[in-house]
CSV table of C-alpha atoms and ligand atoms in Angstrom, one decimal:
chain,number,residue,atom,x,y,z
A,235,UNK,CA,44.2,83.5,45.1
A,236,UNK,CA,46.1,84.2,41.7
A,237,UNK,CA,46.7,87.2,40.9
A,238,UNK,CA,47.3,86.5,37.1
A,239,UNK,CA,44.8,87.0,34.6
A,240,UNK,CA,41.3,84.7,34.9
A,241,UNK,CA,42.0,84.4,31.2
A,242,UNK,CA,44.3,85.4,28.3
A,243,UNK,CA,44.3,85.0,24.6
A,244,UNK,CA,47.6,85.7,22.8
A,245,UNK,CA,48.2,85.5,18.9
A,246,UNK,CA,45.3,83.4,18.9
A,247,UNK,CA,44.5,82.1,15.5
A,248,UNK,CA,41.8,79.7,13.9
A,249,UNK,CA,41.2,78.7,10.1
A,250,UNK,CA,38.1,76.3,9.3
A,251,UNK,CA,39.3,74.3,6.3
A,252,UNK,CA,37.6,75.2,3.0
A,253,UNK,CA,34.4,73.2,2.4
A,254,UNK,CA,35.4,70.2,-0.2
A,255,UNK,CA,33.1,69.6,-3.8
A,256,UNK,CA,33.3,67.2,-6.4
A,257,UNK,CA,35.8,69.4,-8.4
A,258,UNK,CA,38.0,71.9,-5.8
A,259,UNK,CA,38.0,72.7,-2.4
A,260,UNK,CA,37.2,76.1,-1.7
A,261,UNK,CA,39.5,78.6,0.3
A,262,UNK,CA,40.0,78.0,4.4
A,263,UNK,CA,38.0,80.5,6.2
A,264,UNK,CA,40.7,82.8,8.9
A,265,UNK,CA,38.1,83.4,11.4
A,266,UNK,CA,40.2,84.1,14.3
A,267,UNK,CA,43.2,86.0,13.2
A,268,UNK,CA,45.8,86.9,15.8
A,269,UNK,CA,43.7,87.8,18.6
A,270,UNK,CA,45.4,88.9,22.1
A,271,UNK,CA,42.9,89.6,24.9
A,272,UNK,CA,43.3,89.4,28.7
A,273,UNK,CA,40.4,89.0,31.1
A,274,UNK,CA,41.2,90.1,34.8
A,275,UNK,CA,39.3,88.6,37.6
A,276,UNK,CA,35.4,90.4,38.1
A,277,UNK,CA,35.8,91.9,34.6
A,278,UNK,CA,32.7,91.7,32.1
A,279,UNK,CA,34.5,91.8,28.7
A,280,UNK,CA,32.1,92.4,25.7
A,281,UNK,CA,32.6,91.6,22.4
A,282,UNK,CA,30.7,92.7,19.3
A,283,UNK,CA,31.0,92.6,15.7
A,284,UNK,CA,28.9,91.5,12.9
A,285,UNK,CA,27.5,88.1,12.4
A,286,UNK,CA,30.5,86.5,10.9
A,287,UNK,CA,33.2,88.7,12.1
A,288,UNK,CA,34.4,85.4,14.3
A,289,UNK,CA,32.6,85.6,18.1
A,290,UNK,CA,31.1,82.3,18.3
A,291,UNK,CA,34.4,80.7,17.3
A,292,UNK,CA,36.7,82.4,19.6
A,293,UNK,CA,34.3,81.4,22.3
A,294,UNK,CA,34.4,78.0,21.0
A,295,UNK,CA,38.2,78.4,22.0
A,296,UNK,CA,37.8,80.1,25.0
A,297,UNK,CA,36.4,76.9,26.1
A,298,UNK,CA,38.4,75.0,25.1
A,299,UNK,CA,36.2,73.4,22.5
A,300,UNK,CA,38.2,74.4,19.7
A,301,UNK,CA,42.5,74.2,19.9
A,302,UNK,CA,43.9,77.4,18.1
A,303,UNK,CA,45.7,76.5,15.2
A,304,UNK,CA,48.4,79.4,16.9
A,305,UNK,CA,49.0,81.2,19.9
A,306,UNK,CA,48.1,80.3,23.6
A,307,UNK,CA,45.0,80.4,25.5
A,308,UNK,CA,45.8,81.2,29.3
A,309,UNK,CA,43.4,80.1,32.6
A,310,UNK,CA,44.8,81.5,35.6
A,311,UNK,CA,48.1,81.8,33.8
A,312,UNK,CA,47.8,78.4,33.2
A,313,UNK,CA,48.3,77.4,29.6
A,314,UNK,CA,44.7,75.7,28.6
A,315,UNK,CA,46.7,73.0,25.8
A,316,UNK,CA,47.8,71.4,28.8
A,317,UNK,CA,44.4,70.9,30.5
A,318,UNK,CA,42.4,68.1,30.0
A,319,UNK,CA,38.4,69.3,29.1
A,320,UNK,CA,37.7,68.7,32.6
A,321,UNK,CA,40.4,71.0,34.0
A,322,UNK,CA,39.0,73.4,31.6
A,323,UNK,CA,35.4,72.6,32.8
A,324,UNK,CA,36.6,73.7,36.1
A,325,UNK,CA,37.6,77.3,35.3
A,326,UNK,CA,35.5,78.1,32.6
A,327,UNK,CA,31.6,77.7,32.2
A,328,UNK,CA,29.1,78.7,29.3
A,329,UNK,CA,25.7,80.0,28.5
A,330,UNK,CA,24.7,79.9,24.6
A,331,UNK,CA,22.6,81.8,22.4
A,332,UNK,CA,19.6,79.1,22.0
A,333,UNK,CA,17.9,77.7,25.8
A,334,UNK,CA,15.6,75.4,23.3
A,335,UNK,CA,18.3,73.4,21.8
A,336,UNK,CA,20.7,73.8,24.4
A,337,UNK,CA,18.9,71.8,27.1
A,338,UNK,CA,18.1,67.7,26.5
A,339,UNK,CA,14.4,67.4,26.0
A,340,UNK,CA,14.3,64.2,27.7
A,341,UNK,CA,15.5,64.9,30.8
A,342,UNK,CA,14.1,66.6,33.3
A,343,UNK,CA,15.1,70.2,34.7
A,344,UNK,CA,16.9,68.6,37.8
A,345,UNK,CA,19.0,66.0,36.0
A,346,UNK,CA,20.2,68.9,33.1
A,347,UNK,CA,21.2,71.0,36.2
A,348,UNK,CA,22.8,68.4,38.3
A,349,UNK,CA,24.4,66.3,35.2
A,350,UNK,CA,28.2,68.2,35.5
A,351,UNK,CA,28.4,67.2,39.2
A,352,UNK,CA,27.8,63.6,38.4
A,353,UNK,CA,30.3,64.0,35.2
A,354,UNK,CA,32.7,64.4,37.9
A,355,UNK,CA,31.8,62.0,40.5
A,356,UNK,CA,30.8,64.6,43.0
A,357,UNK,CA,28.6,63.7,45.9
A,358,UNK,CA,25.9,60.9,46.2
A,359,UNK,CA,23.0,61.1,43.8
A,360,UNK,CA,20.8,62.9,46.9
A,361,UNK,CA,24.0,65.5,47.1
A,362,UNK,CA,23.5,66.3,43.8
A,363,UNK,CA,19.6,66.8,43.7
A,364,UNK,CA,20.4,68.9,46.6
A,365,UNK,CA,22.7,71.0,44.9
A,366,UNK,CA,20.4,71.1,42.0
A,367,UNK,CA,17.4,72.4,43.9
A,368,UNK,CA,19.7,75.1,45.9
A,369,UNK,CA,21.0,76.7,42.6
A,370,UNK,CA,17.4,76.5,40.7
A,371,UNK,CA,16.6,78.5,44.2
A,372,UNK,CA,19.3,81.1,43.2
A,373,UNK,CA,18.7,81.4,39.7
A,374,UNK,CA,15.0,82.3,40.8
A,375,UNK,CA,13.2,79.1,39.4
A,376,UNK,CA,10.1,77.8,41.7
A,377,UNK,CA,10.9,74.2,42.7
A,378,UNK,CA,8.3,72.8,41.3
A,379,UNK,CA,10.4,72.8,37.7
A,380,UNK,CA,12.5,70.2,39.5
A,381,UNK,CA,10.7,67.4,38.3
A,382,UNK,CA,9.6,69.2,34.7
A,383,UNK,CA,10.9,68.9,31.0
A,384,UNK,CA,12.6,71.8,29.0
A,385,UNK,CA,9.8,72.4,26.4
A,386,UNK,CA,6.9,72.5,30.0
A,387,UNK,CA,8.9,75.9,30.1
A,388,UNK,CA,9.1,79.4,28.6
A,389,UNK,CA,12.1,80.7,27.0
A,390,UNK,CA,13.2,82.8,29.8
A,391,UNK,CA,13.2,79.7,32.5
A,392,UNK,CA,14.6,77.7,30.4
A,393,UNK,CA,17.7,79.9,30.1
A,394,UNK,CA,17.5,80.5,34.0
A,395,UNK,CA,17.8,76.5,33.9
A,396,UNK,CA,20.9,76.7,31.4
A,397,UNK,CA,22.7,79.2,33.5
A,398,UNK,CA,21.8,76.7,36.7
A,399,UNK,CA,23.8,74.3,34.8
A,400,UNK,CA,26.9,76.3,34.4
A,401,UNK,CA,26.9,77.6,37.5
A,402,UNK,CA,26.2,74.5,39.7
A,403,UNK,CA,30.4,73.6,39.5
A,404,UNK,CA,31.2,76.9,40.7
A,405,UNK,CA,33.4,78.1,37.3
A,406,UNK,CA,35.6,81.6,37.5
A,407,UNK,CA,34.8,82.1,34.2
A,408,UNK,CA,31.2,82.4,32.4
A,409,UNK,CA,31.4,83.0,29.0
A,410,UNK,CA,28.3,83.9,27.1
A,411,UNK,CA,27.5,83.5,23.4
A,412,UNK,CA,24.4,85.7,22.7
A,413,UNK,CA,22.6,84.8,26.7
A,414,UNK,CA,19.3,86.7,25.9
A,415,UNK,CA,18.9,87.4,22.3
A,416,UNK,CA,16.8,84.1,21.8
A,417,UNK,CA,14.2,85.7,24.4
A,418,UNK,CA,11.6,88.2,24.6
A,419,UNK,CA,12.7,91.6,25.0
A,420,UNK,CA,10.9,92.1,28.4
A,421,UNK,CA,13.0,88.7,29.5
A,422,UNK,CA,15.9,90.0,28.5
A,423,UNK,CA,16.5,92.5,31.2
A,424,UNK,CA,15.5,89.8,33.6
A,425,UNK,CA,17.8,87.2,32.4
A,426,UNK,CA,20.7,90.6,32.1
A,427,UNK,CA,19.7,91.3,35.8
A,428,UNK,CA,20.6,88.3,37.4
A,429,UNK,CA,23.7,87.5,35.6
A,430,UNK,CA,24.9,90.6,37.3
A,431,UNK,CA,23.5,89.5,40.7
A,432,UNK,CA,25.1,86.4,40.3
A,433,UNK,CA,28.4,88.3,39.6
A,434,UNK,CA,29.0,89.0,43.1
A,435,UNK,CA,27.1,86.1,45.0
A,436,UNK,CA,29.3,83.7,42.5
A,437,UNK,CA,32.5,86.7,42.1
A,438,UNK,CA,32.4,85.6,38.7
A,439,UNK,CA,34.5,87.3,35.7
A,440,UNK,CA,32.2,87.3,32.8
A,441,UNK,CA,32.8,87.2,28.5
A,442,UNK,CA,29.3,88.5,27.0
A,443,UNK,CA,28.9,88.1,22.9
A,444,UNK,CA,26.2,90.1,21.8
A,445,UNK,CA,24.5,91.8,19.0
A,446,UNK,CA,23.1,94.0,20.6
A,447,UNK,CA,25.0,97.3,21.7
A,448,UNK,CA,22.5,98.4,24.8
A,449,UNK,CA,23.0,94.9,26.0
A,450,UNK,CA,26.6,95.7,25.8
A,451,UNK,CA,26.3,99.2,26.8
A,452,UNK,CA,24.3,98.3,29.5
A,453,UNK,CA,26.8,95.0,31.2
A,454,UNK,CA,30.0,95.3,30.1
A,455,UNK,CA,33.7,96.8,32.3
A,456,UNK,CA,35.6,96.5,28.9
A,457,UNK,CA,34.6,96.1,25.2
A,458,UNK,CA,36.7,94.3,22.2
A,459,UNK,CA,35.1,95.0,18.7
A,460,UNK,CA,35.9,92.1,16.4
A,461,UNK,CA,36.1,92.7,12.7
A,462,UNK,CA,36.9,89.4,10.1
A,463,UNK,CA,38.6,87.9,12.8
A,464,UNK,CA,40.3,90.5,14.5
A,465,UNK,CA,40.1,92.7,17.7
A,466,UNK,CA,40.0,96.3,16.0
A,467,UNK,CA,39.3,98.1,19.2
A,468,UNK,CA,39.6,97.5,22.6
A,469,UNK,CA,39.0,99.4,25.4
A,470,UNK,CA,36.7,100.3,29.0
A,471,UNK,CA,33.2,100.6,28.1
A,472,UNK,CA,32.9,103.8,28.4
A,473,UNK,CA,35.6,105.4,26.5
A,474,UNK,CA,34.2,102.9,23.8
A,475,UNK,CA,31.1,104.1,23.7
A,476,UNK,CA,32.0,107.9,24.6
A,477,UNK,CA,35.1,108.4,22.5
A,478,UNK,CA,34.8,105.0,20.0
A,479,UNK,CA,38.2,105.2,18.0
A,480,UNK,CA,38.4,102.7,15.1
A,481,UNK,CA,36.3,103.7,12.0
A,482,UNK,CA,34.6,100.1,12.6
A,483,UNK,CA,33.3,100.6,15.8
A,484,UNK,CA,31.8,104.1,14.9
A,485,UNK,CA,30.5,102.7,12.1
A,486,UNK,CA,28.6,100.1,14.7
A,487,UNK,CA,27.4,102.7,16.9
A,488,UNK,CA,25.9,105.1,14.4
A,489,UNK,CA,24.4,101.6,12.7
A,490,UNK,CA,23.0,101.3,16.1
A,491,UNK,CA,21.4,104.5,16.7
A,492,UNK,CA,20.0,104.7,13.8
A,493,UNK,CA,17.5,102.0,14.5
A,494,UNK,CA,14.0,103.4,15.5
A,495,UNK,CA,13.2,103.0,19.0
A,496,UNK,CA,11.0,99.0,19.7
A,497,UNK,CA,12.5,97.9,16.2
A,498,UNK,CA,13.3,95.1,18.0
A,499,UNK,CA,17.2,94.3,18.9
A,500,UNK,CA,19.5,95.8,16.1
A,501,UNK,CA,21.6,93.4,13.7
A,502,UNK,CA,24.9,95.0,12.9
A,503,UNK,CA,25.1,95.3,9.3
A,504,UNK,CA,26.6,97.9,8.5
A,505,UNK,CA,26.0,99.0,4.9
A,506,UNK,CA,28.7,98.0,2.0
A,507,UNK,CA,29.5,101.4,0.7
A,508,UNK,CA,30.5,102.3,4.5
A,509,UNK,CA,32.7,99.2,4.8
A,510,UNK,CA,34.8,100.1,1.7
A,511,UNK,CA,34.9,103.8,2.7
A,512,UNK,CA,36.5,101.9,5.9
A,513,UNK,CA,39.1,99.7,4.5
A,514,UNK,CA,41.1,102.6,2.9
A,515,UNK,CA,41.4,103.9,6.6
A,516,UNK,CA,44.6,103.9,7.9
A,517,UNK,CA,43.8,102.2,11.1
A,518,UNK,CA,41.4,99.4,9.6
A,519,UNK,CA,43.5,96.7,11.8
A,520,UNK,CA,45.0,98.1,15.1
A,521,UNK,CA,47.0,95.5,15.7
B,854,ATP,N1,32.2,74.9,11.4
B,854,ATP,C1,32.6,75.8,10.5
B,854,ATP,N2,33.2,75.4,9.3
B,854,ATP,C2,33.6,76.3,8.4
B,854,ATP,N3,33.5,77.7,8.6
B,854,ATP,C3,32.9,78.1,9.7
B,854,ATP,C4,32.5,77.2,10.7
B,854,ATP,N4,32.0,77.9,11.8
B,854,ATP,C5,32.1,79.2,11.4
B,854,ATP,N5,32.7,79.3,10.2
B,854,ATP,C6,33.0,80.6,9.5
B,854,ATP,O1,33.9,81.3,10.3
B,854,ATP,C7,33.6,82.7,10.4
B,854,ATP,C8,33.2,83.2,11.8
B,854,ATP,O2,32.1,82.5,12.2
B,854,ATP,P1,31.5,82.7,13.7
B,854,ATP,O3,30.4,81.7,13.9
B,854,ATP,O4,32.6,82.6,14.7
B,854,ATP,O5,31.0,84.2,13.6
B,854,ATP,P2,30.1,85.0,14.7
B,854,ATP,O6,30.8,86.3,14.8
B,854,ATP,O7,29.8,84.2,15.9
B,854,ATP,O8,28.7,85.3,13.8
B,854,ATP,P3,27.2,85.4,14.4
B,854,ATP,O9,27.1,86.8,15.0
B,854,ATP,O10,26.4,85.3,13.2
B,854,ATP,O11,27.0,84.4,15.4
B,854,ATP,C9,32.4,82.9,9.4
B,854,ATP,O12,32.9,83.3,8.2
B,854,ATP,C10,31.8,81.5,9.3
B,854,ATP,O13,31.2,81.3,8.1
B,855,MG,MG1,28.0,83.5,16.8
């Protein structure tokens, strides 16, 4: 086994060209800016930051989904710009935010779940159904959802379904863009739970996106905070939550607290006049 990092992110950058009118084009948005993250093997890397601050996109190019207009992305020491998506595939699987429009409606829960194997020619069709009904099995869906369509199910099964799917190539790498927030708070922790039983049957690595700093709190080995684009902190868990060092992340915590207990899960706004009082700080960017 390799001994070099599952993943790594160096000077990562990534603009989305401005938005074209009739008259100008407006300014390209710097979403990732210069990011540099490593991921060892069994690490759960958080990442938090205010909607906008540039999560989804560096998951985007995590998975290869996106190419970085700068710097390298790393599997296995590997660089990824040499991969084809399938190589990628391989390595790195994905869970996102929304189970309702992330699963086809049309097809039933055993095709979704077996659909990568046949993407890559693995096994006869009855191999794949197989495979399909062992990892609903593990995922802790009833068989009888074999045969059923995405909207027969509730939110919570459907993600179990979505998680099936990323799991049924056996991927290092999981990397999840908000995995629970679309779901009931009392299927949260259900959905949390067995991602972290599936850690050691499947001696996964995760990369968990979240709003929501228990959920973080809660899962995570290591934390990056992301702030317009850039990694502002980074650290273990709990000297991030203990000892939080950039005025940013502070600024998320105490956000956080400050919500009354069953408000629901916490967006991270944090409030303007804080944000300015922020810039001036001397250690607004660590990098
Ligand atoms: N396809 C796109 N075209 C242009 N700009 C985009 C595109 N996708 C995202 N952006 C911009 O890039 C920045 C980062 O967006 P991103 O979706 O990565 O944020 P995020 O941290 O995932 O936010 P959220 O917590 O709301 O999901 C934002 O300013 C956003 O408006
Ligand atoms: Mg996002």
């Amino acid at each position: 086994m390799s001994d070099k990092p599952v993943l790594e992110l160096r000077n990562v950058t990534h603009e989305y060209r401005g938005r074209r009118g009739i008259f100008s084009q407006s300014a390209p948005v710097r979403a990732v800016d210069k990011v540099s993250i490593c991921v060892e093997r069994s690490d759960i890397l958080g990442i938090v930051g205010e909607s906008g601050s540039g999560k989804s996109t560096l998951a985007k190019i995590m998975l290869g989904l996106l190419a970085p207009a700068e710097g390298e992305v790393l599997l296995d020491g590997w660089p990824a710009a040499g991969m084809t998506r399938r190589q990628i595939a391989e390595r790195v699987g994905f869970i996102f935010q929304d189970p309702y429009s992330s699963l086809n409606p049309r097809q039933t829960v055993g095709k979704i779940v077996a659909y990568p194997l046949y993407l890559r020619g693995e096994g006869t069709s009855a191999e794949r159904q197989e495979r399909a009904r062992k990892i609903l099995d593990i995922v802790g869906l009833p068989l009888r959802f074999f045969d059923a369509y995405p909207n027969q199910m509730s939110g919570g099964q459907r993600q179990r379904v979505a998680i099936a799917r990323a799991l049924i190539t056996r991927p290092k790498l999981l990397i999840c863009d908000e995995p629970t927030s679309a779901l009931d708070v009392s299927v949260q922790a259900q959905v949390l739970n067995l991602l972290l039983e599936l850690r050691e049957e499947f001696n996964l690595t995760y990369v968990i996106i979240s709003h929501n700093m228990s959920v973080i709190q809660h899962m995570t080995t290591n934390v990056a905070v992301m702030y317009l684009g850039r990694i502002v902190e980074m650290n273990t868990s709990e000297r991030v939550f203990e000892e939080p060092r950039h005025p940013y992340t502070q600024l998320l915590l105490n956000s956080t607290l400050t919500v009354a207990p069953g408000a629901g899960v916490p967006d991270l706004k944090v409030d303007t006049a804080a944000r300015e009082a922020m810039r001036e700080h001397p250690s607004y960017i660590a990098q």
